[in-house]
GROMACS .gro file of C-alpha atoms in nm:
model
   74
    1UNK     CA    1   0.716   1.655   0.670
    2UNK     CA    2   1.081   1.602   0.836
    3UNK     CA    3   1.136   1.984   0.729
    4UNK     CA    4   0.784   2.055   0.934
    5UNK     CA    5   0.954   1.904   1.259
    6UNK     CA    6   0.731   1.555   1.226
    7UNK     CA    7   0.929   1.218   1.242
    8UNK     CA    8   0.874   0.995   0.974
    9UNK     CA    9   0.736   0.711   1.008
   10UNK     CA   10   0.731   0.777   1.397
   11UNK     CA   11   0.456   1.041   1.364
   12UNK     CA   12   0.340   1.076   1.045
   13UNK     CA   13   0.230   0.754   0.808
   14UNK     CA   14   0.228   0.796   0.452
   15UNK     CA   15   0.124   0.616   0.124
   16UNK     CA   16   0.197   0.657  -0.194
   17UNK     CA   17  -0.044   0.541  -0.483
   18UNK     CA   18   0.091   0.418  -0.850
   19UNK     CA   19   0.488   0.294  -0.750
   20UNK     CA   20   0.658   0.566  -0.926
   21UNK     CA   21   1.032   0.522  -0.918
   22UNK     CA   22   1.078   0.814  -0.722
   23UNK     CA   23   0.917   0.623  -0.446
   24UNK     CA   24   1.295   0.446  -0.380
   25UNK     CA   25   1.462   0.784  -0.422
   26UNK     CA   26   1.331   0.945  -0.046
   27UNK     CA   27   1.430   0.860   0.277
   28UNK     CA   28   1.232   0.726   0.448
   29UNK     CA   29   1.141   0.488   0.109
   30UNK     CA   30   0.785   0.553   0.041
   31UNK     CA   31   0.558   0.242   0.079
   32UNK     CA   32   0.320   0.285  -0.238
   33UNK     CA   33   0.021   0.056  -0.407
   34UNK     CA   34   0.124  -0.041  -0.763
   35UNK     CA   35  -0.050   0.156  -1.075
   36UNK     CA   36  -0.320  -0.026  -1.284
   37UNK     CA   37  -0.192  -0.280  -1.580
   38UNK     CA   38  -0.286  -0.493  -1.878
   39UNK     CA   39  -0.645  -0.619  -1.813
   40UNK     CA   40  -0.723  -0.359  -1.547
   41UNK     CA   41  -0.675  -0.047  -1.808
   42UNK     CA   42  -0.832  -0.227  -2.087
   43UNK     CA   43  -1.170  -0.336  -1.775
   44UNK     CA   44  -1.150   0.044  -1.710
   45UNK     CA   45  -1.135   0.178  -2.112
   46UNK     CA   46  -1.400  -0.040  -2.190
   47UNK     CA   47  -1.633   0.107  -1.957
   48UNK     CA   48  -1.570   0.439  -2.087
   49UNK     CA   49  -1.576   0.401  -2.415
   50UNK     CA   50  -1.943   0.227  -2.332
   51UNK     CA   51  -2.084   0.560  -2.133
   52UNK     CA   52  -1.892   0.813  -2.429
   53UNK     CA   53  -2.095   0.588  -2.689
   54UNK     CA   54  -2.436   0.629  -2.548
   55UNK     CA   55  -2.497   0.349  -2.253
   56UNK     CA   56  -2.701   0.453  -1.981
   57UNK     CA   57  -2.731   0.094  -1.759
   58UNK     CA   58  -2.641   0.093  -1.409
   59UNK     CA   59  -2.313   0.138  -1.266
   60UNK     CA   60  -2.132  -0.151  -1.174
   61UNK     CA   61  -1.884  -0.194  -0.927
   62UNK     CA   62  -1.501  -0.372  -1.053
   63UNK     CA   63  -1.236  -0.474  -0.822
   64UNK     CA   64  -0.876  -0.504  -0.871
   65UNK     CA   65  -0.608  -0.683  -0.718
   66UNK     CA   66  -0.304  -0.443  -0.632
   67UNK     CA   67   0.020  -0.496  -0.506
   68UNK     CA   68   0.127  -0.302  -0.152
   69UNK     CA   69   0.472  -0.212  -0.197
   70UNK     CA   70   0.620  -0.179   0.117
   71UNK     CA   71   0.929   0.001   0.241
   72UNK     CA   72   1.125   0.142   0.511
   73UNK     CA   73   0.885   0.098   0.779
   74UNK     CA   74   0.959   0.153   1.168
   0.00000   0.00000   0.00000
């Protein structure tokens, strides 16, 4: 985007999803939500492994709590 002319974070606001280590390696730092973990993957497997076996119920709706990482902001 800085190549393209637009300031960052002056002009353009961006947000990274799943914290990968790169993240720290740009300038500006890339503010990013942190990846799934533990219980989270295994809440998500388990409801695939139910539809791949056969289950037809209703959908259901799961939240989960996520850290905002946030860095070099103006």
């Amino acid at each position: 985007m800085q190549d393209a002319g637009f300031r960052v974070p002056e002009d353009l606001a961006l947000v990274g999803f799943d914290d990968i280590p790169e993240c720290k390696l740009v300038r500006p730092r890339l503010t990013s939500i942190q990846r799934a973990r533990g219980d989270s993957i295994e809440a998500i497997m388990g409801m695939l492994l139910e539809r791949l076996s056969g289950f037809q119920g209703p959908g259901r709706v799961v939240e989960f709590t996520r850290e905002l990482i946030v860095r070099d902001i103006g």
